Amino acid sequence: MNNTVLELSKIERTYGRGETALRVLKGIDLQINAGEVVALVGPSGSGKSTLLHIAGLLDTPTKGKIIVQGRNASKMNDKERTLLRRDTMGFVYQAHLLLPDFSALENVMMPQLIAGKNQKDARAEAEALLKRVGLAHRLTHRSGQLSGGEQQRVAIARALANHPALLLADEPTGNLDPATADRVFSELIKLVRETGLAALIATHNPELAALMDRRVSVQNGVLVEE
């Protein structure tokens, strides 16, 4: 049985045209299987975020093919891509992007309600996830009442609320102090391992990258297995 969750084939991304064109990605091939956590490393400006956005169907490659759970997203229209992204992916960013007027519980319920889950089930799932990241005592707190580490743990719970097959994270602990970053990242990896999803996590931190199953690096627009 094929357990490949994400497959990128010959992905290119060029911005602009003619002599001023900037070729950021130059033929990326990447496959990630269920239960596999892959570190995406490389210097700032190397194209890591561009690659994550393409993998997450937030950007369209200039050339190449994106396969998500056996479905060719490259041939989909905008609505189909949006539904595929909603149903199969979770995202964690460097900035938590929580809704400030809502509690931690409501933030984690929101993507479930958007996907059509009823309020009772969404609340139960949100409570369970927040408990797993150590925030059972902070359910009713708004984001401004939470520490940076707590905010990012809510963001992680939100990303996993719809049971995605693929988690994409862009420097998920980049805004945190080293000690808090270590704790939050450990919780993230533990959740990923427990749920068996595939994960692609961009990080500048070599210690965090070493905790993952393998490392790939964007160098001069191409992907190098490290």
C-alpha positions as a Markdown table, in Angstrom:
| # | Residue | x | y | z |
|---|---|---|---|---|
| 1 | Met | 0.0 | 0.0 | 0.0 |
| 2 | Asn | 1.3 | 3.4 | -1.0 |
| 3 | Asn | 1.7 | 5.6 | 2.1 |
| 4 | Thr | 3.1 | 8.6 | 0.3 |
| 5 | Val | 1.4 | 11.7 | 1.5 |
| 6 | Leu | 3.2 | 14.4 | -0.5 |
| 7 | Glu | 5.1 | 14.2 | -3.7 |
| 8 | Leu | 6.7 | 17.1 | -5.5 |
| 9 | Ser | 8.0 | 16.4 | -8.9 |
| 10 | Lys | 10.3 | 18.8 | -10.9 |
| 11 | Ile | 9.0 | 21.9 | -9.1 |
| 12 | Glu | 10.2 | 25.2 | -10.5 |
| 13 | Arg | 9.2 | 28.7 | -9.4 |
| 14 | Thr | 10.3 | 31.8 | -11.2 |
| 15 | Tyr | 9.2 | 35.3 | -10.3 |
| 16 | Gly | 9.1 | 38.0 | -13.1 |
| 17 | Arg | 10.0 | 37.6 | -16.7 |
| 18 | Gly | 12.9 | 38.3 | -19.1 |
| 19 | Glu | 16.2 | 39.6 | -17.8 |
| 20 | Thr | 14.9 | 40.5 | -14.4 |
| 21 | Ala | 13.3 | 37.0 | -13.8 |
| 22 | Leu | 14.3 | 35.5 | -10.4 |
| 23 | Arg | 14.4 | 31.7 | -10.6 |
| 24 | Val | 14.0 | 30.6 | -7.0 |
| 25 | Leu | 13.3 | 26.8 | -7.4 |
| 26 | Lys | 15.0 | 24.9 | -10.1 |
| 27 | Gly | 13.5 | 21.4 | -10.3 |
| 28 | Ile | 12.6 | 20.2 | -6.8 |
| 29 | Asp | 11.8 | 16.5 | -6.2 |
| 30 | Leu | 10.6 | 15.5 | -2.7 |
| 31 | Gln | 8.5 | 12.6 | -1.3 |
| 32 | Ile | 7.2 | 12.4 | 2.3 |
| 33 | Asn | 5.5 | 9.4 | 3.7 |
| 34 | Ala | 3.0 | 9.0 | 6.5 |
| 35 | Gly | 4.7 | 9.1 | 9.9 |
| 36 | Glu | 7.8 | 10.8 | 8.5 |
| 37 | Val | 9.1 | 14.1 | 9.8 |
| 38 | Val | 11.4 | 16.0 | 7.4 |
| 39 | Ala | 13.5 | 19.0 | 8.3 |
| 40 | Leu | 13.7 | 21.7 | 5.6 |
| 41 | Val | 16.9 | 23.7 | 6.2 |
| 42 | Gly | 18.8 | 26.4 | 4.3 |
| 43 | Pro | 19.8 | 30.0 | 4.6 |
| 44 | Ser | 17.3 | 32.9 | 4.6 |
| 45 | Gly | 16.2 | 33.7 | 1.1 |
| 46 | Ser | 17.1 | 30.2 | -0.2 |
| 47 | Gly | 13.5 | 29.4 | -1.1 |
| 48 | Lys | 12.3 | 27.4 | 1.9 |
| 49 | Ser | 9.1 | 29.4 | 2.4 |
| 50 | Thr | 8.4 | 29.3 | -1.3 |
| 51 | Leu | 8.7 | 25.6 | -1.3 |
| 52 | Leu | 6.4 | 25.3 | 1.7 |
| 53 | His | 3.8 | 27.5 | 0.1 |
| 54 | Ile | 3.8 | 25.4 | -3.0 |
| 55 | Ala | 3.6 | 22.2 | -1.0 |
| 56 | Gly | 0.7 | 23.7 | 0.9 |
| 57 | Leu | -1.1 | 24.8 | -2.3 |
| 58 | Leu | -0.8 | 28.4 | -1.3 |
| 59 | Asp | 1.4 | 29.2 | -4.3 |
| 60 | Thr | 1.5 | 27.7 | -7.8 |
| 61 | Pro | 4.7 | 26.4 | -9.3 |
| 62 | Thr | 5.9 | 27.7 | -12.7 |
| 63 | Lys | 6.5 | 24.1 | -13.6 |
| 64 | Gly | 6.1 | 20.7 | -12.0 |
| 65 | Lys | 3.6 | 18.5 | -10.3 |
| 66 | Ile | 2.2 | 18.3 | -6.8 |
| 67 | Ile | 0.6 | 15.1 | -5.6 |
| 68 | Val | -1.2 | 15.0 | -2.3 |
| 69 | Gln | -2.5 | 11.6 | -1.1 |
| 70 | Gly | -2.5 | 10.4 | -4.7 |
| 71 | Arg | -4.4 | 13.4 | -6.0 |
| 72 | Asn | -2.8 | 15.6 | -8.6 |
| 73 | Ala | -3.3 | 19.1 | -7.3 |
| 74 | Ser | -1.6 | 20.6 | -10.3 |
| 75 | Lys | -4.7 | 19.9 | -12.4 |
| 76 | Met | -7.2 | 21.3 | -9.9 |
| 77 | Asn | -9.0 | 24.6 | -10.0 |
| 78 | Asp | -8.8 | 27.1 | -7.1 |
| 79 | Lys | -11.9 | 25.7 | -5.4 |
| 80 | Glu | -10.6 | 22.1 | -5.6 |
| 81 | Arg | -7.2 | 23.1 | -4.3 |
| 82 | Thr | -8.8 | 25.0 | -1.4 |
| 83 | Leu | -10.9 | 22.0 | -0.4 |
| 84 | Leu | -7.9 | 19.7 | -0.7 |
| 85 | Arg | -5.8 | 22.0 | 1.5 |
| 86 | Arg | -8.6 | 22.3 | 4.1 |
| 87 | Asp | -9.2 | 18.5 | 4.3 |
| 88 | Thr | -5.6 | 17.2 | 4.3 |
| 89 | Met | -3.3 | 19.9 | 5.6 |
| 90 | Gly | -2.4 | 21.7 | 8.8 |
| 91 | Phe | -0.2 | 24.8 | 9.0 |
| 92 | Val | 2.0 | 26.3 | 11.7 |
| 93 | Tyr | 3.8 | 29.6 | 11.1 |
| 94 | Gln | 6.5 | 31.5 | 13.0 |
| 95 | Ala | 3.8 | 34.0 | 14.0 |
| 96 | His | 0.9 | 32.2 | 15.7 |
| 97 | Leu | -1.8 | 34.1 | 13.8 |
| 98 | Leu | -4.4 | 33.4 | 16.4 |
| 99 | Leu | -7.7 | 35.3 | 16.3 |
| 100 | Pro | -7.3 | 37.9 | 19.1 |
| 101 | Asp | -11.0 | 38.2 | 19.9 |
| 102 | Phe | -11.4 | 34.5 | 20.5 |
| 103 | Ser | -10.3 | 32.2 | 23.3 |
| 104 | Ala | -7.8 | 29.4 | 22.9 |
| 105 | Leu | -10.7 | 26.9 | 22.8 |
| 106 | Glu | -12.5 | 28.9 | 20.1 |
| 107 | Asn | -9.4 | 29.3 | 18.0 |
| 108 | Val | -9.0 | 25.5 | 17.9 |
| 109 | Met | -12.7 | 25.0 | 17.3 |
| 110 | Met | -12.8 | 27.4 | 14.3 |
| 111 | Pro | -11.2 | 25.3 | 11.6 |
| 112 | Gln | -13.4 | 22.4 | 12.6 |
| 113 | Leu | -16.6 | 24.5 | 12.4 |
| 114 | Ile | -15.5 | 25.8 | 9.0 |
| 115 | Ala | -15.1 | 22.2 | 7.8 |
| 116 | Gly | -18.7 | 21.5 | 8.9 |
| 117 | Lys | -18.2 | 19.7 | 12.3 |
| 118 | Asn | -20.9 | 20.4 | 14.8 |
| 119 | Gln | -20.2 | 22.6 | 17.8 |
| 120 | Lys | -20.3 | 19.9 | 20.4 |
| 121 | Asp | -17.8 | 17.6 | 18.6 |
| 122 | Ala | -15.6 | 20.6 | 17.7 |
| 123 | Arg | -15.4 | 21.7 | 21.3 |
| 124 | Ala | -14.6 | 18.1 | 22.5 |
| 125 | Glu | -11.8 | 17.8 | 20.0 |
| 126 | Ala | -10.4 | 21.3 | 20.8 |
| 127 | Glu | -10.4 | 20.5 | 24.6 |
| 128 | Ala | -8.6 | 17.2 | 24.0 |
| 129 | Leu | -5.9 | 18.8 | 21.8 |
| 130 | Leu | -5.3 | 21.7 | 24.2 |
| 131 | Lys | -5.1 | 19.3 | 27.1 |
| 132 | Arg | -2.4 | 17.3 | 25.1 |
| 133 | Val | -0.3 | 20.4 | 24.7 |
| 134 | Gly | -0.6 | 21.3 | 28.4 |
| 135 | Leu | -3.2 | 24.1 | 28.1 |
| 136 | Ala | -6.3 | 22.5 | 29.8 |
| 137 | His | -6.1 | 25.4 | 32.3 |
| 138 | Arg | -6.1 | 28.1 | 29.6 |
| 139 | Leu | -9.1 | 27.2 | 27.5 |
| 140 | Thr | -11.0 | 30.5 | 28.0 |
| 141 | His | -7.9 | 32.8 | 27.8 |
| 142 | Arg | -7.6 | 35.0 | 24.7 |
| 143 | Ser | -4.3 | 35.1 | 22.8 |
| 144 | Gly | -3.2 | 38.3 | 24.4 |
| 145 | Gln | -3.5 | 36.7 | 27.8 |
| 146 | Leu | -1.1 | 33.8 | 26.8 |
| 147 | Ser | 2.6 | 33.7 | 26.8 |
| 148 | Gly | 4.5 | 33.3 | 23.4 |
| 149 | Gly | 5.0 | 29.6 | 24.1 |
| 150 | Glu | 1.3 | 29.1 | 25.0 |
| 151 | Gln | 0.2 | 31.0 | 21.9 |
| 152 | Gln | 2.3 | 28.7 | 19.6 |
| 153 | Arg | 1.0 | 25.6 | 21.4 |
| 154 | Val | -2.6 | 26.8 | 20.6 |
| 155 | Ala | -1.5 | 27.3 | 17.0 |
| 156 | Ile | -0.2 | 23.7 | 16.9 |
| 157 | Ala | -3.4 | 22.4 | 18.3 |
| 158 | Arg | -5.4 | 24.4 | 15.8 |
| 159 | Ala | -3.2 | 23.0 | 12.9 |
| 160 | Leu | -4.1 | 19.4 | 14.0 |
| 161 | Ala | -7.8 | 20.0 | 14.8 |
| 162 | Asn | -9.0 | 18.6 | 11.5 |
| 163 | His | -6.8 | 15.5 | 11.6 |
| 164 | Pro | -4.6 | 16.5 | 8.6 |
| 165 | Ala | -2.5 | 14.0 | 6.7 |
| 166 | Leu | 0.2 | 16.6 | 6.2 |
| 167 | Leu | 1.6 | 19.2 | 8.6 |
| 168 | Leu | 3.6 | 22.1 | 7.1 |
| 169 | Ala | 5.5 | 24.3 | 9.6 |
| 170 | Asp | 7.6 | 27.4 | 8.8 |
| 171 | Glu | 10.0 | 28.2 | 11.6 |
| 172 | Pro | 7.3 | 27.3 | 14.2 |
| 173 | Thr | 9.5 | 28.2 | 17.2 |
| 174 | Gly | 11.4 | 31.1 | 15.5 |
| 175 | Asn | 9.9 | 33.7 | 17.7 |
| 176 | Leu | 10.5 | 31.9 | 21.0 |
| 177 | Asp | 13.4 | 31.9 | 23.4 |
| 178 | Pro | 15.6 | 28.8 | 23.3 |
| 179 | Ala | 14.2 | 27.1 | 26.4 |
| 180 | Thr | 10.5 | 27.7 | 25.3 |
| 181 | Ala | 11.4 | 26.7 | 21.7 |
| 182 | Asp | 12.7 | 23.4 | 22.9 |
| 183 | Arg | 9.6 | 22.6 | 24.9 |
| 184 | Val | 7.2 | 23.6 | 22.2 |
| 185 | Phe | 9.1 | 21.7 | 19.6 |
| 186 | Ser | 9.2 | 18.6 | 21.7 |
| 187 | Glu | 5.4 | 18.8 | 22.1 |
| 188 | Leu | 5.0 | 19.3 | 18.3 |
| 189 | Ile | 7.1 | 16.3 | 17.5 |
| 190 | Lys | 5.3 | 14.2 | 20.1 |
| 191 | Leu | 1.9 | 15.0 | 18.6 |
| 192 | Val | 3.1 | 14.3 | 15.1 |
| 193 | Arg | 4.5 | 11.0 | 16.1 |
| 194 | Glu | 1.3 | 10.0 | 17.9 |
| 195 | Thr | -0.9 | 10.9 | 15.0 |
| 196 | Gly | 1.3 | 9.3 | 12.3 |
| 197 | Leu | 1.0 | 12.2 | 9.9 |
| 198 | Ala | 3.6 | 13.4 | 7.5 |
| 199 | Ala | 5.4 | 16.7 | 8.4 |
| 200 | Leu | 7.7 | 19.1 | 6.6 |
| 201 | Ile | 9.2 | 21.6 | 9.0 |
| 202 | Ala | 11.4 | 24.5 | 8.0 |
| 203 | Thr | 13.9 | 25.5 | 10.7 |
| 204 | His | 17.2 | 27.4 | 11.1 |
| 205 | Asn | 17.9 | 25.4 | 14.3 |
| 206 | Pro | 20.3 | 22.5 | 13.7 |
| 207 | Glu | 19.5 | 20.9 | 17.1 |
| 208 | Leu | 15.8 | 20.9 | 16.2 |
| 209 | Ala | 16.5 | 19.6 | 12.7 |
| 210 | Ala | 18.5 | 16.7 | 14.2 |
| 211 | Leu | 15.4 | 15.5 | 16.0 |
| 212 | Met | 13.6 | 14.8 | 12.7 |
| 213 | Asp | 13.9 | 11.7 | 10.5 |
| 214 | Arg | 15.8 | 13.3 | 7.8 |
| 215 | Arg | 17.0 | 16.7 | 6.6 |
| 216 | Val | 16.7 | 18.3 | 3.1 |
| 217 | Ser | 18.3 | 21.6 | 2.2 |
| 218 | Val | 17.5 | 24.2 | -0.5 |
| 219 | Gln | 20.8 | 25.2 | -2.0 |
| 220 | Asn | 20.9 | 27.4 | -5.1 |
| 221 | Gly | 17.3 | 26.5 | -6.0 |
| 222 | Val | 17.8 | 22.7 | -5.8 |
| 223 | Leu | 17.0 | 20.2 | -3.0 |
| 224 | Val | 19.9 | 18.4 | -1.4 |
| 225 | Glu | 19.4 | 15.4 | 0.9 |
| 226 | Glu | 21.7 | 15.8 | 4.0 |
